[in-house]
Amino acid sequence: MDNLEVWMRGPITGIPDLLQPVAHVLLQVEEDSAKYTAQLSCEQLWARPCGNASIGFHLLHIRGVIDRMFTYAAGKSLSAEQFDYLQKEGIVDMELSVATLVENLQLQIRQALDVLSVTDPSTLTDERFLGRKQIPTTLIGLLFHAAEHAQRHVGQLLVTARCLK
């Protein structure tokens, strides 16, 4: 069954039915990001073939997006630390290893799954606000966007990884 995509393996224990798609995508992001970066060197992590964003950027950004969307989903504003992290997503840091970035992303995904497990499905259409502009959205909108945006960047990461081979 491990060769099946996460969504094909059945429900994730402890996650409400309506949030299964979000959990499935986040777990697929976790698996794919580890799989496609496992053999990369530090130089490859920060390389930008054909002007593409680096794999390091994608790993940082995926983690950051999940953190930010789940913060907004909780009805909170971003902290100073989150704004600082956002500013550093595009900065090459040769001190960061592939393993560290993947582990940090995995921790963020585990935290997100913990939040999903205690989310009351009856609140999914509750109004929430996005960013400094306070753009109106819903709880489910933010949770879904965290997952789909993360998956989009895994796709970009995969293309960049293929260009490096």
Backbone as JSON, one array per atom type, in Angstrom:
{
  "sequence": "MDNLEVWMRGPITGIPDLLQPVAHVLLQVEEDSAKYTAQLSCEQLWARPCGNASIGFHLLHIRGVIDRMFTYAAGKSLSAEQFDYLQKEGIVDMELSVATLVENLQLQIRQALDVLSVTDPSTLTDERFLGRKQIPTTLIGLLFHAAEHAQRHVGQLLVTARCLK",
  "N": [[0.82, -1.21, 0.0], [2.12, 1.18, 0.41], [3.08, 2.18, -1.97], [0.99, 3.46, -3.05], [-0.64, 6.62, -3.52], [-1.14, 8.94, -0.83], [-3.88, 9.67, -0.4], [-5.17, 7.48, -1.43], [-4.92, 5.5, 0.37], [-6.77, 5.4, 2.33], [-8.78, 6.62, 5.14], [-7.35, 8.99, 7.46], [-6.56, 8.3, 10.66], [-8.24, 9.81, 13.35], [-8.7, 12.26, 12.19], [-11.22, 14.52, 11.26], [-13.87, 13.64, 8.98], [-14.51, 15.59, 6.94], [-12.17, 16.96, 6.77], [-10.31, 15.25, 5.81], [-9.28, 15.4, 3.08], [-7.5, 17.61, 3.28], [-5.66, 16.67, 5.17], [-4.69, 14.41, 3.79], [-3.37, 15.61, 1.59], [-1.4, 17.14, 2.92], [0.11, 15.11, 4.11], [0.99, 13.82, 1.81], [2.61, 15.82, 0.76], [4.56, 15.81, 2.74], [5.72, 13.23, 2.36], [6.56, 13.34, -0.36], [8.28, 15.56, -0.43], [10.41, 14.67, 1.13], [11.19, 12.41, -0.33], [12.0, 13.42, -2.89], [14.14, 15.01, -2.3], [16.09, 13.62, -1.02], [18.69, 12.81, -1.93], [20.1, 15.11, -2.39], [22.75, 17.51, -2.57], [24.17, 20.19, -0.6], [24.8, 22.29, -2.28], [23.16, 21.72, -4.47], [20.71, 22.04, -3.23], [20.4, 24.8, -3.07], [20.69, 25.62, -5.66], [19.69, 27.22, -8.73], [18.49, 26.25, -11.32], [17.93, 27.18, -14.69], [16.84, 29.56, -13.81], [14.85, 28.93, -12.03], [13.17, 28.86, -8.84], [14.97, 27.93, -5.92], [15.3, 24.63, -4.46], [15.67, 24.74, -1.75], [14.39, 27.19, -1.15], [11.72, 26.42, -1.76], [11.23, 24.41, 0.19], [11.46, 25.91, 2.56], [9.43, 27.79, 2.09], [7.08, 26.23, 1.83], [6.79, 25.21, 4.43], [6.48, 27.66, 5.78], [4.11, 28.71, 4.61], [2.18, 26.83, 5.43], [2.32, 27.21, 8.2], [1.56, 29.95, 8.37], [-1.06, 30.0, 7.21], [-2.44, 28.3, 8.95], [-2.22, 29.78, 11.25], [-3.8, 32.04, 10.62], [-6.15, 30.6, 10.3], [-6.68, 29.94, 12.91], [-7.66, 32.28, 13.75], [-5.87, 34.27, 14.35], [-3.32, 36.85, 14.19], [-0.25, 37.22, 12.35], [2.88, 36.65, 13.99], [5.8, 38.52, 15.06], [7.98, 36.86, 14.71], [7.06, 35.15, 12.72], [6.79, 36.92, 10.56], [9.47, 37.57, 10.25], [10.5, 35.06, 9.53], [9.19, 34.77, 7.06], [10.46, 36.79, 5.56], [12.97, 35.67, 5.33], [12.69, 33.43, 3.76], [13.48, 33.48, 1.07], [16.22, 33.7, 1.12], [19.44, 32.48, 0.6], [20.92, 30.04, 2.57], [23.6, 28.52, 3.43], [24.19, 27.1, 5.66], [22.02, 25.63, 6.33], [20.83, 22.38, 6.04], [19.6, 19.84, 3.78], [18.37, 17.79, 5.21], [17.7, 19.08, 7.63], [15.88, 21.05, 6.75], [13.84, 19.44, 5.67], [13.09, 17.97, 7.96], [12.14, 20.09, 9.57], [9.95, 20.89, 8.05], [8.42, 18.54, 8.22], [7.82, 18.54, 10.96], [6.2, 20.83, 11.06], [4.05, 19.98, 9.51], [3.11, 17.87, 11.1], [2.24, 19.34, 13.32], [0.18, 20.74, 12.08], [-1.55, 18.62, 11.44], [-2.25, 17.86, 14.02], [-3.79, 20.07, 14.75], [-5.87, 19.84, 12.87], [-7.02, 17.5, 13.82], [-8.44, 18.27, 16.06], [-10.25, 20.05, 15.16], [-13.46, 21.3, 14.9], [-15.84, 20.18, 12.74], [-18.22, 21.59, 12.3], [-17.49, 24.21, 12.33], [-16.26, 24.9, 10.0], [-17.17, 26.62, 7.98], [-17.0, 29.03, 9.18], [-16.25, 32.51, 9.37], [-13.07, 33.83, 8.56], [-10.03, 35.75, 8.45], [-7.62, 36.91, 6.14], [-4.3, 37.84, 6.22], [-2.71, 41.14, 6.43], [-4.44, 42.83, 5.14], [-6.81, 41.84, 5.85], [-8.5, 40.1, 4.37], [-11.57, 38.66, 3.69], [-12.41, 35.27, 4.33], [-12.88, 31.75, 4.81], [-12.68, 29.27, 7.46], [-12.31, 26.65, 6.37], [-11.45, 27.41, 3.85], [-8.91, 28.55, 4.35], [-7.55, 26.34, 5.46], [-7.67, 24.51, 3.35], [-6.29, 25.99, 1.4], [-3.73, 26.09, 2.53], [-2.91, 23.44, 2.2], [-3.18, 22.98, -0.64], [-1.51, 24.94, -1.7], [0.94, 24.22, -0.64], [1.25, 21.74, -1.93], [1.42, 22.6, -4.56], [3.92, 23.85, -4.54], [5.54, 21.66, -4.02], [5.35, 20.37, -6.45], [6.73, 22.22, -8.05], [9.21, 22.05, -6.83], [9.87, 19.42, -7.5], [10.22, 19.64, -10.3], [12.44, 21.33, -10.38], [14.29, 19.68, -9.06], [14.5, 17.6, -10.94], [15.71, 18.99, -13.02], [18.22, 19.27, -12.0], [19.44, 16.85, -12.21]],
  "CA": [[0.0, 0.0, 0.0], [2.96, 2.37, 0.47], [3.3, 2.74, -3.29], [-0.2, 4.25, -3.37], [-0.66, 7.98, -2.99], [-1.73, 8.97, 0.52], [-5.35, 9.71, -0.43], [-5.68, 6.17, -1.83], [-4.68, 4.55, 1.47], [-7.89, 5.42, 3.26], [-8.87, 7.73, 6.11], [-6.3, 9.23, 8.45], [-7.16, 8.15, 11.98], [-8.31, 10.98, 14.21], [-9.0, 13.47, 11.42], [-12.63, 14.54, 10.86], [-14.11, 13.27, 7.59], [-14.47, 16.72, 6.02], [-10.79, 17.46, 6.69], [-9.45, 14.2, 5.26], [-8.5, 15.85, 1.92], [-6.4, 18.48, 3.72], [-4.67, 15.79, 5.8], [-4.08, 13.6, 2.74], [-2.43, 16.43, 0.82], [-0.25, 17.48, 3.76], [0.94, 13.91, 4.25], [1.64, 13.6, 0.51], [3.68, 16.82, 0.73], [5.62, 15.31, 3.62], [6.4, 12.11, 1.71], [7.21, 13.74, -1.61], [9.42, 16.47, -0.19], [11.52, 13.84, 1.6], [11.59, 11.52, -1.42], [12.65, 14.11, -4.0], [15.31, 15.78, -1.85], [16.94, 12.73, -0.22], [20.06, 12.67, -2.42], [20.63, 16.41, -2.81], [23.84, 18.15, -1.84], [23.86, 21.56, -0.17], [24.87, 23.13, -3.48], [21.95, 21.47, -5.25], [19.59, 22.59, -2.46], [20.27, 26.23, -3.33], [20.86, 25.9, -7.09], [18.52, 27.79, -9.41], [18.62, 25.94, -12.74], [17.0, 27.89, -15.59], [16.21, 30.66, -13.09], [13.81, 28.45, -11.12], [13.41, 29.02, -7.4], [15.74, 26.8, -5.39], [14.59, 23.65, -3.64], [15.71, 25.29, -0.39], [13.28, 28.14, -1.04], [10.43, 25.71, -1.72], [11.07, 23.76, 1.5], [11.19, 26.97, 3.54], [8.14, 28.42, 1.8], [5.99, 25.3, 2.15], [6.64, 25.25, 5.9], [5.96, 28.97, 6.15], [2.71, 28.84, 4.18], [1.34, 26.03, 6.33], [2.29, 27.92, 9.49], [0.78, 31.2, 8.27], [-2.47, 29.72, 6.97], [-3.01, 27.74, 10.17], [-2.33, 30.9, 12.2], [-5.02, 32.76, 10.24], [-7.29, 29.71, 10.57], [-6.94, 30.03, 14.35], [-8.19, 33.62, 14.01], [-4.78, 35.09, 14.89], [-2.44, 37.58, 13.28], [1.11, 36.7, 12.36], [3.8, 37.18, 14.99], [7.04, 39.1, 14.53], [8.83, 35.74, 14.28], [6.54, 34.65, 11.44], [7.17, 37.89, 9.53], [10.92, 37.4, 10.07], [10.66, 33.82, 8.76], [8.74, 35.07, 5.71], [11.51, 37.56, 4.91], [14.16, 34.83, 5.13], [12.39, 32.29, 2.89], [14.19, 33.57, -0.2], [17.65, 33.93, 1.33], [20.27, 31.28, 0.61], [21.61, 29.81, 3.84], [24.38, 27.29, 3.24], [24.24, 26.4, 6.95], [20.85, 24.75, 6.41], [20.95, 21.15, 5.26], [18.36, 19.25, 3.27], [17.75, 17.04, 6.32], [17.11, 20.04, 8.58], [14.7, 21.67, 6.14], [12.79, 18.43, 5.57], [12.63, 17.71, 9.33], [11.33, 21.23, 10.01], [8.68, 20.8, 7.34], [7.68, 17.43, 8.8], [7.29, 19.01, 12.25], [5.1, 21.75, 10.78], [2.92, 19.17, 9.05], [2.58, 17.16, 12.27], [1.47, 20.33, 14.08], [-1.06, 20.99, 11.33], [-2.42, 17.46, 11.63], [-2.79, 17.96, 15.38], [-4.86, 21.08, 14.7], [-6.99, 19.25, 12.13], [-7.67, 16.46, 14.63], [-9.32, 18.87, 17.07], [-11.1, 21.05, 14.51], [-14.87, 20.95, 14.85], [-16.33, 20.36, 11.37], [-19.31, 22.56, 12.22], [-16.92, 25.56, 12.25], [-15.49, 25.04, 8.76], [-17.61, 27.78, 7.18], [-16.85, 30.25, 9.98], [-15.44, 33.54, 8.71], [-11.72, 34.12, 8.99], [-9.45, 36.84, 7.67], [-6.29, 36.63, 5.62], [-3.29, 38.87, 6.1], [-2.86, 42.51, 6.95], [-5.59, 43.45, 4.49], [-8.0, 41.22, 6.43], [-9.34, 39.59, 3.28], [-12.48, 37.67, 4.26], [-12.41, 33.91, 3.83], [-13.46, 30.83, 5.8], [-11.74, 28.34, 8.06], [-11.99, 25.61, 5.39], [-10.68, 28.05, 2.78], [-7.51, 28.67, 4.78], [-6.96, 25.0, 5.62], [-7.5, 23.97, 2.01], [-5.22, 26.72, 0.71], [-2.44, 25.64, 3.07], [-2.59, 22.15, 1.58], [-3.0, 23.06, -2.1], [-0.34, 25.78, -1.99], [2.09, 23.37, -0.33], [1.37, 20.74, -3.0], [1.88, 23.32, -5.76], [5.36, 24.07, -4.42], [6.21, 20.36, -4.17], [5.46, 20.18, -7.9], [7.82, 23.06, -8.54], [10.41, 21.45, -6.27], [10.15, 18.24, -8.3], [10.74, 20.08, -11.58], [13.8, 21.81, -10.13], [15.12, 18.5, -8.75], [14.75, 16.91, -12.21], [16.67, 19.8, -13.79], [19.54, 19.14, -11.39], [20.0, 15.51, -12.45]],
  "C": [[0.85, 1.27, 0.0], [3.23, 2.97, -0.9], [2.08, 3.53, -3.78], [-0.03, 5.66, -2.83], [-1.43, 7.97, -1.67], [-3.25, 8.91, 0.47], [-5.96, 8.36, -0.78], [-5.56, 5.13, -0.72], [-5.79, 4.55, 2.52], [-7.81, 6.57, 4.25], [-7.67, 7.78, 7.06], [-6.98, 9.21, 9.82], [-7.1, 9.46, 12.77], [-8.61, 12.28, 13.5], [-10.47, 13.43, 11.0], [-12.79, 14.3, 9.35], [-13.95, 14.44, 6.62], [-13.07, 17.3, 5.87], [-9.8, 16.42, 6.18], [-8.66, 14.69, 4.03], [-7.32, 16.74, 2.31], [-5.29, 17.61, 4.32], [-3.95, 14.94, 4.75], [-3.03, 14.4, 1.97], [-1.2, 16.76, 1.66], [0.68, 16.28, 3.94], [1.64, 13.56, 2.94], [2.8, 14.58, 0.34], [4.86, 16.34, 1.57], [6.42, 14.2, 2.94], [7.19, 12.55, 0.48], [8.41, 14.64, -1.38], [10.63, 15.69, 0.32], [12.08, 12.99, 0.45], [12.42, 12.24, -2.48], [13.87, 14.92, -3.58], [16.36, 14.9, -1.18], [18.4, 12.72, -0.66], [20.71, 14.0, -2.79], [21.79, 16.87, -1.93], [23.39, 19.56, -1.43], [23.87, 22.51, -1.37], [23.61, 22.96, -4.33], [20.72, 22.05, -4.55], [19.33, 24.04, -2.82], [20.45, 26.61, -4.79], [19.55, 26.41, -7.68], [18.62, 27.53, -10.92], [17.52, 26.63, -13.56], [16.28, 29.03, -14.9], [15.08, 30.25, -12.17], [14.17, 28.77, -9.68], [14.13, 27.77, -6.91], [14.84, 25.86, -4.58], [14.58, 24.12, -2.19], [14.59, 26.3, -0.17], [11.95, 27.4, -0.9], [10.2, 25.05, -0.36], [10.77, 24.78, 2.59], [9.78, 27.54, 3.34], [6.97, 27.51, 2.14], [5.74, 25.31, 3.65], [5.99, 26.56, 6.34], [4.5, 29.16, 5.8], [1.79, 28.06, 5.11], [1.22, 26.73, 7.68], [1.41, 29.16, 9.42], [-0.71, 30.92, 8.08], [-3.14, 29.14, 8.22], [-3.1, 28.8, 11.27], [-3.59, 31.71, 11.89], [-6.25, 31.91, 10.52], [-7.67, 29.74, 12.05], [-7.48, 31.41, 14.74], [-7.15, 34.58, 14.56], [-4.07, 35.85, 13.77], [-1.05, 36.95, 13.36], [1.95, 37.4, 13.42], [5.0, 37.81, 14.3], [7.96, 38.0, 14.01], [8.37, 35.2, 12.92], [6.87, 35.62, 10.3], [8.66, 37.78, 9.23], [11.19, 36.16, 9.22], [10.3, 34.07, 7.29], [9.82, 35.82, 4.93], [12.73, 36.71, 4.56], [13.93, 33.66, 4.19], [13.21, 32.32, 1.6], [15.69, 33.73, -0.08], [18.4, 32.6, 1.4], [21.01, 31.21, 1.94], [22.33, 28.47, 3.76], [24.56, 26.51, 4.54], [23.08, 25.41, 7.1], [21.06, 23.54, 5.51], [19.58, 20.72, 4.76], [17.63, 18.57, 4.43], [17.06, 17.98, 7.3], [15.83, 20.64, 8.01], [13.54, 20.68, 6.04], [12.23, 18.11, 6.97], [11.75, 18.85, 9.84], [9.97, 21.24, 9.33], [7.82, 19.68, 7.92], [7.07, 17.82, 10.15], [6.1, 19.94, 12.04], [3.86, 20.98, 10.34], [2.31, 18.41, 10.21], [1.77, 18.11, 13.15], [0.15, 20.63, 13.4], [-2.04, 19.84, 11.49], [-3.03, 17.44, 13.03], [-3.94, 18.95, 15.44], [-6.08, 20.51, 13.99], [-7.75, 18.26, 13.0], [-8.63, 17.02, 15.67], [-10.23, 19.95, 16.48], [-12.52, 20.52, 14.41], [-15.4, 21.2, 13.44], [-17.47, 21.38, 11.25], [-18.8, 24.0, 12.13], [-16.24, 25.85, 10.92], [-15.93, 26.22, 7.89], [-17.55, 29.09, 7.98], [-15.91, 31.23, 9.27], [-14.09, 33.67, 9.39], [-11.19, 35.22, 8.08], [-8.0, 36.54, 7.34], [-5.44, 37.89, 5.57], [-3.63, 40.21, 6.7], [-4.08, 43.22, 6.37], [-6.91, 42.89, 5.0], [-9.0, 40.8, 5.36], [-10.26, 38.51, 3.85], [-12.39, 36.32, 3.55], [-13.09, 33.04, 4.88], [-12.35, 29.95, 6.38], [-11.34, 27.28, 7.04], [-11.18, 26.18, 4.23], [-9.2, 28.15, 3.13], [-6.83, 27.31, 4.9], [-6.7, 24.37, 4.26], [-6.36, 24.66, 1.28], [-3.85, 26.32, 1.24], [-1.99, 24.37, 2.37], [-2.31, 22.3, 0.08], [-1.79, 23.9, -2.45], [0.94, 24.99, -1.72], [2.32, 22.36, -1.45], [1.87, 21.39, -4.29], [3.4, 23.5, -5.71], [6.14, 22.75, -4.46], [6.36, 20.05, -5.66], [6.6, 20.99, -8.49], [9.17, 22.52, -8.06], [10.84, 20.24, -7.11], [10.76, 18.62, -9.65], [12.19, 20.56, -11.41], [14.74, 20.64, -9.84], [15.45, 17.74, -10.03], [15.76, 17.67, -13.06], [18.09, 19.63, -13.25], [20.21, 17.81, -11.71], [20.67, 15.41, -13.8]]
}
